[in-house]
Amino acid sequence: MPASSPAPVTSSPDVHPVRGYSETKDKLNARLARVEGQVRGIQRMVEEDRYCIDVLTQISAVQAALDKVALKLLDDHANSCVIGAEPDQQAERTTELMSAVARLMRRG
Amino acid sequence: MPASSPAPVTSSPDVHPVRGYSETKDKLNARLARVEGQVRGIQRMVEEDRYCIDVLTQISAVQAALDKVALKLLDDHANSCVIGAEPDQQAERTTELMSAVARLMRRG
Amino acid sequence: MPASSPAPVTSSPDVHPVRGYSETKDKLNARLARVEGQVRGIQRMVEEDRYCIDVLTQISAVQAALDKVALKLLDDHANSCVIGAEPDQQAERTTELMSAVARLMRRG
Amino acid sequence: MPASSPAPVTSSPDVHPVRGYSETKDKLNARLARVEGQVRGIQRMVEEDRYCIDVLTQISAVQAALDKVALKLLDDHANSCVIGAEPDQQAERTTELMSAVARLMRRG
């Protein structure tokens, strides 16, 4: 990563695709804020010496919420940034998408 | 772990087993605080219209961190609250542990 | 599903998209044949009263192999049947693809 | 399960713990035989050029079946070989169990 120049991420969609989640940005961040609150809740549970199994149940709930966010992001991305890409970019973006899927399946 | 003071168990182990993570409580919450920060970072990325794939990579990192916390909790719990339980409670706690494992494997 | 007529799956690509894995069909089935052999090996291990943990290790190996096959199929499908689809079909096929991803993430 | 003959343990329980799934051995192998049949069915689907998404759905079904077998094995093992172990072996076997859980969570 260059140290002297700022990375122009969103301003050059031809070089680097824009994010495909603009419409649902508020919804996404509302969900993520809820996840953040859940993680804070888990810390409180640990602080209060709550039973391990109950803590684990909350961790599973956070995982489920994050998987849901990830699936939404994947879907938005596939619809906007893969399908919507220039033909010569579609293959590359598909590869990128599949790498993200592999990481979400814990195989990346 | 304090050497001079007894561990303040939160409830009667016969009714509700004590949590098995007392020694690692600070470490656990340090990890969870880091997860909380990561989730906040993801919200910032969404706010700044960062590229979806990069957001997804961060979500995968949070999932990995949470899986690690969960595995640590499971291990502590198995060692303290299952093995350490009264013989007549061990079967029940094993069932409980296995339900937690199933949920973490997204099969609960 | 009609009971009296055979389902003409592959013959009408416009109604039902063709599979996108033709080139790698032999490779795919070679991998699946290996998975089949692994599953047979696990049955033999159970038959021979082998240690549970070793049986579980083999199950994890099969899961890894199946995940790999699934990721390959997803990738081929995305490249052929989603990107390659008529514009008016791309959205539908993306939805279909994402449902498959959700199932592989055990969230379907 | 033979009623008249003692269960032929494969090795000394002190050196190598016996498998904890003797009672359910037939059931386990019946499930694994079904998984084997499903994997063969997937190969046939590939052979017949069936639609990728349908193939992926079958792979997810196999993953679900294998997860179920794994959870059953884990449960049997925890109940017989961990809880039932000599006190000085319980910690080691718990560690071993947790490594198996981590592998099933694709984090091993």
Coordinates of C-alpha atoms in Angstrom, one line a residue:
Chain A
M1 CA 0.0 0.0 0.0
P2 CA 1.5 3.4 -0.9
A3 CA 2.2 5.5 2.1
S4 CA 2.3 8.9 0.4
S5 CA -0.9 8.9 -1.6
P6 CA -4.4 8.3 -0.3
A7 CA -6.2 5.3 -1.8
P8 CA -9.0 6.7 -4.0
V9 CA -11.3 3.8 -3.3
T10 CA -14.7 4.9 -4.2
S11 CA -13.9 7.7 -6.6
S12 CA -12.7 5.5 -9.5
P13 CA -15.3 2.9 -10.1
D14 CA -13.6 1.7 -13.3
V15 CA -10.4 0.8 -11.5
H16 CA -12.0 -0.3 -8.2
P17 CA -15.7 -1.1 -8.2
V18 CA -18.0 1.0 -6.0
R19 CA -19.7 -0.8 -3.2
G20 CA -23.1 -2.2 -4.1
Y21 CA -24.9 -1.7 -0.8
S22 CA -25.7 2.1 -1.0
E23 CA -29.4 1.6 -0.7
T24 CA -29.2 -0.6 2.3
K25 CA -26.4 1.2 4.0
D26 CA -28.6 2.4 6.9
K27 CA -30.1 -1.1 7.4
L28 CA -26.7 -2.7 7.3
N29 CA -25.3 -0.4 9.9
A30 CA -28.4 -0.8 12.1
R31 CA -27.7 -4.6 12.1
L32 CA -24.0 -4.1 12.8
A33 CA -24.8 -1.7 15.6
R34 CA -27.0 -4.4 17.1
V35 CA -24.2 -6.9 16.7
E36 CA -21.9 -4.5 18.5
G37 CA -24.4 -4.2 21.3
Q38 CA -24.6 -8.0 21.5
V39 CA -20.8 -8.3 21.7
R40 CA -20.8 -5.7 24.5
G41 CA -23.5 -7.8 26.2
I42 CA -21.3 -10.8 26.1
Q43 CA -18.5 -8.9 27.8
R44 CA -20.9 -8.0 30.5
M45 CA -22.0 -11.6 30.9
V46 CA -18.3 -12.7 31.3
E47 CA -17.9 -9.8 33.8
E48 CA -20.8 -11.0 35.8
D49 CA -19.6 -14.6 35.8
R50 CA -22.5 -15.9 33.8
Y51 CA -22.7 -19.6 32.9
C52 CA -20.5 -20.5 30.0
I53 CA -23.2 -22.2 28.0
D54 CA -25.3 -19.0 28.1
V55 CA -22.3 -17.0 26.9
L56 CA -21.8 -19.5 24.1
T57 CA -25.4 -19.2 23.1
Q58 CA -24.9 -15.5 22.7
I59 CA -21.8 -16.0 20.6
S60 CA -23.8 -18.3 18.3
A61 CA -26.4 -15.6 18.0
V62 CA -23.8 -13.1 17.0
Q63 CA -22.4 -15.5 14.4
A64 CA -25.9 -16.0 13.0
A65 CA -26.4 -12.2 12.8
L66 CA -23.0 -11.7 11.1
D67 CA -23.7 -14.5 8.6
K68 CA -26.9 -12.8 7.7
V69 CA -25.1 -9.4 7.2
A70 CA -22.5 -11.3 5.1
L71 CA -25.1 -13.0 2.9
K72 CA -26.8 -9.7 2.4
L73 CA -23.6 -8.0 1.4
L74 CA -22.7 -10.9 -0.9
D75 CA -26.1 -10.7 -2.6
D76 CA -25.9 -6.9 -3.1
H77 CA -22.4 -7.2 -4.4
A78 CA -23.2 -10.0 -6.8
N79 CA -26.1 -8.0 -8.2
S80 CA -24.4 -4.6 -8.5
C81 CA -20.7 -5.2 -8.8
V82 CA -20.5 -8.5 -10.6
I83 CA -23.5 -8.6 -12.9
G84 CA -23.3 -4.9 -13.3
A85 CA -19.6 -4.9 -14.2
E86 CA -18.1 -4.4 -17.6
P87 CA -17.9 -7.8 -19.4
D88 CA -14.1 -7.8 -19.1
Q89 CA -14.2 -7.4 -15.4
Q90 CA -16.9 -9.9 -14.6
A91 CA -14.6 -12.9 -14.4
E92 CA -12.2 -11.2 -12.1
R93 CA -15.0 -10.0 -9.8
T94 CA -16.5 -13.5 -9.7
T95 CA -13.2 -14.9 -8.6
E96 CA -13.0 -12.2 -5.9
L97 CA -16.6 -13.0 -4.8
M98 CA -15.8 -16.7 -4.6
S99 CA -12.8 -16.1 -2.4
A100 CA -15.0 -14.1 -0.1
V101 CA -17.5 -17.1 0.0
A102 CA -14.6 -19.5 0.7
R103 CA -13.5 -17.3 3.6
L104 CA -17.1 -17.2 5.0
M105 CA -17.2 -21.0 4.7
R106 CA -13.9 -21.0 6.7
R107 CA -12.0 -22.4 3.8
G108 CA -10.3 -19.3 2.5
Chain B
M1 CA -5.9 -15.5 39.8
P2 CA -5.7 -14.2 43.3
A3 CA -3.9 -16.7 45.6
S4 CA -5.1 -15.4 48.9
S5 CA -8.9 -15.0 48.3
P6 CA -11.3 -17.7 47.5
A7 CA -12.9 -17.6 44.0
P8 CA -16.3 -15.9 44.5
V9 CA -18.6 -18.5 42.9
T10 CA -21.8 -16.9 41.7
S11 CA -24.2 -19.6 42.5
S12 CA -24.5 -23.0 44.1
P13 CA -22.8 -25.5 41.8
D14 CA -25.5 -28.0 42.5
V15 CA -28.2 -25.8 41.2
H16 CA -26.4 -23.9 38.5
P17 CA -22.8 -24.7 37.7
V18 CA -20.2 -22.0 38.2
R19 CA -18.6 -20.6 35.1
G20 CA -15.3 -22.3 34.3
Y21 CA -13.5 -19.3 32.9
S22 CA -12.5 -17.2 36.0
E23 CA -8.8 -17.3 35.4
T24 CA -9.1 -16.2 31.8
K25 CA -11.8 -13.7 32.3
D26 CA -9.6 -10.7 31.6
K27 CA -8.2 -12.3 28.5
L28 CA -11.6 -13.3 27.3
N29 CA -13.0 -9.8 27.7
A30 CA -9.9 -8.3 26.1
R31 CA -10.6 -10.5 23.0
L32 CA -14.2 -9.5 23.1
A33 CA -13.4 -5.8 23.3
R34 CA -11.2 -6.3 20.2
V35 CA -14.1 -8.0 18.5
E36 CA -16.4 -5.1 19.5
G37 CA -13.8 -2.7 18.0
Q38 CA -13.7 -4.7 14.8
V39 CA -17.5 -4.6 14.5
R40 CA -17.3 -0.8 14.9
G41 CA -14.7 -0.7 12.3
I42 CA -17.0 -2.5 9.9
Q43 CA -19.7 0.0 10.5
R44 CA -17.2 2.8 9.6
M45 CA -16.3 0.9 6.4
V46 CA -19.9 0.8 5.4
E47 CA -20.3 4.5 6.3
E48 CA -17.3 5.3 4.1
D49 CA -18.7 3.2 1.2
R50 CA -15.8 0.9 1.2
Y51 CA -15.6 -2.0 -1.2
C52 CA -18.0 -4.9 -0.3
I53 CA -15.3 -7.5 -0.6
D54 CA -13.1 -5.7 2.0
V55 CA -16.1 -5.4 4.3
L56 CA -16.7 -9.2 3.9
T57 CA -13.1 -9.9 4.7
Q58 CA -13.5 -8.0 8.0
I59 CA -16.6 -9.9 8.8
S60 CA -14.7 -13.2 8.2
A61 CA -12.0 -11.9 10.6
V62 CA -14.7 -11.3 13.3
Q63 CA -16.1 -14.7 12.8
A64 CA -12.7 -16.3 13.2
A65 CA -12.1 -14.3 16.4
L66 CA -15.5 -15.3 17.8
D67 CA -14.9 -18.9 16.9
K68 CA -11.6 -18.7 18.8
V69 CA -13.4 -17.2 21.9
A70 CA -16.1 -19.9 21.6
L71 CA -13.5 -22.7 21.4
K72 CA -11.7 -21.3 24.5
L73 CA -14.9 -21.1 26.4
L74 CA -15.9 -24.6 25.4
D75 CA -12.5 -25.9 26.5
D76 CA -12.6 -24.1 29.9
H77 CA -16.2 -25.3 30.4
A78 CA -15.4 -28.9 29.6
N79 CA -12.5 -28.9 31.9
S80 CA -14.1 -27.2 34.8
C81 CA -17.9 -27.7 34.7
V82 CA -18.2 -31.1 33.0
I83 CA -15.2 -33.1 34.2
G84 CA -15.3 -31.3 37.5
A85 CA -19.1 -31.9 38.0
E86 CA -20.6 -34.4 40.4
P87 CA -20.9 -37.8 38.7
D88 CA -24.7 -37.5 38.5
Q89 CA -24.5 -34.2 36.7
Q90 CA -21.8 -35.0 34.2
A91 CA -24.2 -36.6 31.6
E92 CA -26.6 -33.6 31.7
R93 CA -23.7 -31.2 31.3
T94 CA -22.2 -33.1 28.5
T95 CA -25.6 -33.0 26.7
E96 CA -25.6 -29.2 27.3
L97 CA -22.1 -28.9 26.0
M98 CA -22.9 -30.8 22.9
S99 CA -25.9 -28.6 22.2
A100 CA -23.6 -25.6 22.4
V101 CA -21.2 -27.3 19.9
A102 CA -24.1 -28.0 17.5
R103 CA -25.1 -24.4 17.6
L104 CA -21.6 -23.3 16.9
M105 CA -21.6 -25.7 14.0
R106 CA -24.8 -24.0 12.9
R107 CA -26.8 -27.2 13.4
G108 CA -28.4 -26.4 16.7
Chain C
M1 CA -43.3 -32.0 -10.7
P2 CA -45.1 -33.8 -13.5
A3 CA -45.4 -37.5 -12.9
S4 CA -46.1 -38.6 -16.4
S5 CA -43.4 -36.8 -18.4
P6 CA -39.6 -37.0 -17.9
A7 CA -38.0 -33.8 -16.7
P8 CA -36.1 -32.4 -19.7
V9 CA -33.4 -30.8 -17.6
T10 CA -30.5 -30.2 -19.9
S11 CA -32.3 -30.0 -23.3
S12 CA -33.9 -26.6 -22.8
P13 CA -31.2 -24.2 -21.7
D14 CA -33.5 -21.2 -22.1
V15 CA -35.9 -22.5 -19.6
H16 CA -33.5 -24.2 -17.3
P17 CA -29.9 -23.2 -17.5
V18 CA -27.3 -25.8 -18.5
R19 CA -24.7 -26.9 -16.0
G20 CA -21.5 -24.9 -16.1
Y21 CA -19.2 -27.7 -15.2
S22 CA -18.9 -29.6 -18.5
E23 CA -15.1 -29.1 -18.9
T24 CA -14.3 -30.2 -15.4
K25 CA -16.8 -33.0 -15.2
D26 CA -14.2 -35.8 -15.0
K27 CA -12.2 -34.0 -12.4
L28 CA -15.3 -33.3 -10.3
N29 CA -16.4 -37.0 -10.5
A30 CA -12.9 -38.1 -9.7
R31 CA -13.0 -36.0 -6.5
L32 CA -16.5 -37.3 -5.7
A33 CA -15.3 -40.9 -6.2
R34 CA -12.5 -40.2 -3.7
V35 CA -15.1 -38.7 -1.2
E36 CA -17.2 -41.9 -1.7
G37 CA -14.1 -44.0 -0.9
Q38 CA -13.4 -41.9 2.2
V39 CA -17.0 -42.4 3.4
R40 CA -16.6 -46.2 2.8
G41 CA -13.3 -46.0 4.8
I42 CA -15.2 -44.4 7.7
Q43 CA -17.7 -47.2 7.8
R44 CA -14.8 -49.7 7.9
M45 CA -13.3 -47.7 10.8
V46 CA -16.6 -47.9 12.7
E47 CA -16.8 -51.6 11.9
E48 CA -13.3 -52.1 13.3
D49 CA -14.1 -50.2 16.5
R50 CA -11.5 -47.5 15.7
Y51 CA -11.1 -44.6 18.1
C52 CA -13.9 -42.0 17.8
I53 CA -11.5 -39.1 17.5
D54 CA -9.8 -40.7 14.5
V55 CA -13.3 -41.3 12.9
L56 CA -14.1 -37.7 13.5
T57 CA -10.9 -36.6 11.9
Q58 CA -11.8 -38.5 8.8
I59 CA -15.3 -36.9 8.8
S60 CA -13.7 -33.5 8.9
A61 CA -11.5 -34.5 5.9
V62 CA -14.6 -35.5 4.0
Q63 CA -16.3 -32.2 4.9
A64 CA -13.2 -30.3 3.6
A65 CA -13.2 -32.3 0.4
L66 CA -16.9 -31.6 -0.1
D67 CA -16.5 -27.9 0.6
K68 CA -13.8 -27.8 -2.1
V69 CA -16.1 -29.5 -4.6
A70 CA -18.9 -27.1 -3.7
L71 CA -16.6 -24.1 -4.1
K72 CA -15.5 -25.3 -7.5
L73 CA -19.1 -25.9 -8.6
L74 CA -20.1 -22.5 -7.3
D75 CA -17.3 -20.8 -9.2
D76 CA -18.0 -22.7 -12.5
H77 CA -21.7 -21.9 -12.1
A78 CA -21.1 -18.2 -11.4
N79 CA -18.8 -17.9 -14.4
S80 CA -21.0 -19.8 -16.9
C81 CA -24.6 -19.7 -15.8
V82 CA -24.8 -16.4 -14.0
I83 CA -22.4 -14.1 -15.9
G84 CA -23.2 -15.9 -19.1
A85 CA -27.0 -15.7 -18.7
E86 CA -29.3 -13.4 -20.6
P87 CA -29.5 -10.1 -18.8
D88 CA -33.1 -10.7 -17.7
Q89 CA -32.1 -13.9 -16.1
Q90 CA -29.0 -12.8 -14.2
A91 CA -30.8 -11.4 -11.2
E92 CA -32.8 -14.6 -10.7
R93 CA -29.8 -16.8 -11.1
T94 CA -27.8 -14.6 -8.6
T95 CA -30.6 -15.1 -6.1
E96 CA -30.4 -18.8 -6.7
L97 CA -26.6 -18.8 -6.3
M98 CA -26.9 -16.9 -3.0
S99 CA -29.4 -19.4 -1.7
A100 CA -26.9 -22.2 -2.5
V101 CA -24.2 -20.2 -0.7
A102 CA -26.4 -19.8 2.4
R103 CA -27.1 -23.5 2.5
L104 CA -23.3 -24.2 2.3
M105 CA -22.9 -21.8 5.2
R106 CA -25.5 -23.8 7.0
R107 CA -27.9 -20.8 7.0
G108 CA -30.2 -21.9 4.2
Chain D
M1 CA -25.0 -56.0 19.0
P2 CA -24.1 -59.5 20.0
A3 CA -25.8 -60.5 23.3
S4 CA -23.8 -63.6 24.1
S5 CA -20.3 -62.4 23.4
P6 CA -18.4 -59.6 25.2
A7 CA -17.6 -56.5 23.1
P8 CA -14.2 -57.1 21.6
V9 CA -12.4 -53.9 22.6
T10 CA -9.6 -53.2 20.1
S11 CA -6.9 -52.1 22.5
S12 CA -6.1 -51.5 26.1
P13 CA -8.3 -48.7 27.4
D14 CA -5.3 -47.4 29.4
V15 CA -3.2 -46.9 26.4
H16 CA -5.8 -46.1 23.8
P17 CA -9.4 -45.5 24.9
V18 CA -12.0 -47.8 23.5
R19 CA -14.5 -46.3 21.1
G20 CA -17.7 -45.1 22.8
Y21 CA -20.1 -45.9 20.0
S22 CA -20.5 -49.7 20.3
E23 CA -24.3 -49.6 20.9
T24 CA -25.0 -47.4 18.0
K25 CA -22.5 -48.9 15.6
D26 CA -25.1 -50.3 13.3
K27 CA -27.1 -47.1 13.3
L28 CA -23.9 -45.1 12.6
N29 CA -23.0 -47.3 9.7
A30 CA -26.5 -47.2 8.3
R31 CA -26.3 -43.4 8.2
L32 CA -22.8 -43.5 6.7
A33 CA -24.1 -46.0 4.1
R34 CA -26.8 -43.5 3.2
V35 CA -24.2 -40.8 2.9
E36 CA -22.2 -43.0 0.6
G37 CA -25.3 -43.5 -1.5
Q38 CA -25.9 -39.8 -1.6
V39 CA -22.3 -39.1 -2.8
R40 CA -22.8 -41.7 -5.5
G41 CA -26.0 -40.0 -6.4
I42 CA -24.1 -36.7 -6.8
Q43 CA -21.7 -38.3 -9.2
R44 CA -24.6 -39.6 -11.3
M45 CA -26.0 -36.0 -11.3
V46 CA -22.7 -34.7 -12.6
E47 CA -22.6 -37.5 -15.2
E48 CA -26.1 -36.6 -16.3
D49 CA -25.3 -32.9 -16.6
R50 CA -27.8 -31.9 -14.0
Y51 CA -28.1 -28.3 -13.0
C52 CA -25.3 -27.1 -10.7
I53 CA -27.6 -25.6 -8.1
D54 CA -29.3 -29.0 -7.7
V55 CA -25.9 -30.7 -7.3
L56 CA -24.9 -28.1 -4.7
T57 CA -28.2 -28.7 -2.8
Q58 CA -27.3 -32.4 -2.6
I59 CA -23.8 -31.6 -1.4
S60 CA -25.4 -29.4 1.4
A61 CA -27.6 -32.4 2.3
V62 CA -24.5 -34.6 2.6
Q63 CA -22.8 -32.0 4.8
A64 CA -25.8 -31.9 7.0
A65 CA -25.9 -35.7 7.3
L66 CA -22.2 -35.8 8.1
D67 CA -22.5 -33.1 10.7
K68 CA -25.2 -35.1 12.4
V69 CA -23.0 -38.2 12.4
A70 CA -20.2 -36.2 13.8
L71 CA -22.3 -34.7 16.6
K72 CA -23.5 -38.1 17.5
L73 CA -20.0 -39.5 17.6
L74 CA -18.8 -36.5 19.7
D75 CA -21.7 -37.0 22.1
D76 CA -21.0 -40.7 22.5
H77 CA -17.3 -40.1 22.9
A78 CA -17.8 -37.4 25.5
N79 CA -20.1 -39.6 27.5
S80 CA -18.0 -42.8 27.3
C81 CA -14.4 -41.9 26.8
V82 CA -14.1 -38.5 28.5
I83 CA -16.5 -38.7 31.4
G84 CA -15.8 -42.4 31.8
A85 CA -12.0 -42.0 31.7
E86 CA -9.7 -42.3 34.7
P87 CA -9.4 -38.9 36.3
D88 CA -5.8 -38.5 35.2
Q89 CA -6.8 -39.0 31.6
Q90 CA -9.8 -36.8 31.5
A91 CA -8.0 -33.5 30.8
E92 CA -6.0 -35.0 27.9
R93 CA -9.1 -36.5 26.4
T94 CA -11.0 -33.2 26.7
T95 CA -8.2 -31.5 24.9
E96 CA -8.4 -34.2 22.2
L97 CA -12.2 -33.7 22.0
M98 CA -11.9 -30.0 21.7
S99 CA -9.4 -30.3 18.8
A100 CA -12.0 -32.5 17.1
V101 CA -14.7 -29.8 17.6
A102 CA -12.3 -27.2 16.2
R103 CA -11.8 -29.2 13.1
L104 CA -15.5 -29.7 12.7
M105 CA -15.9 -25.9 13.0
R106 CA -13.2 -25.7 10.3
R107 CA -10.8 -24.0 12.7
G108 CA -8.5 -27.0 13.4

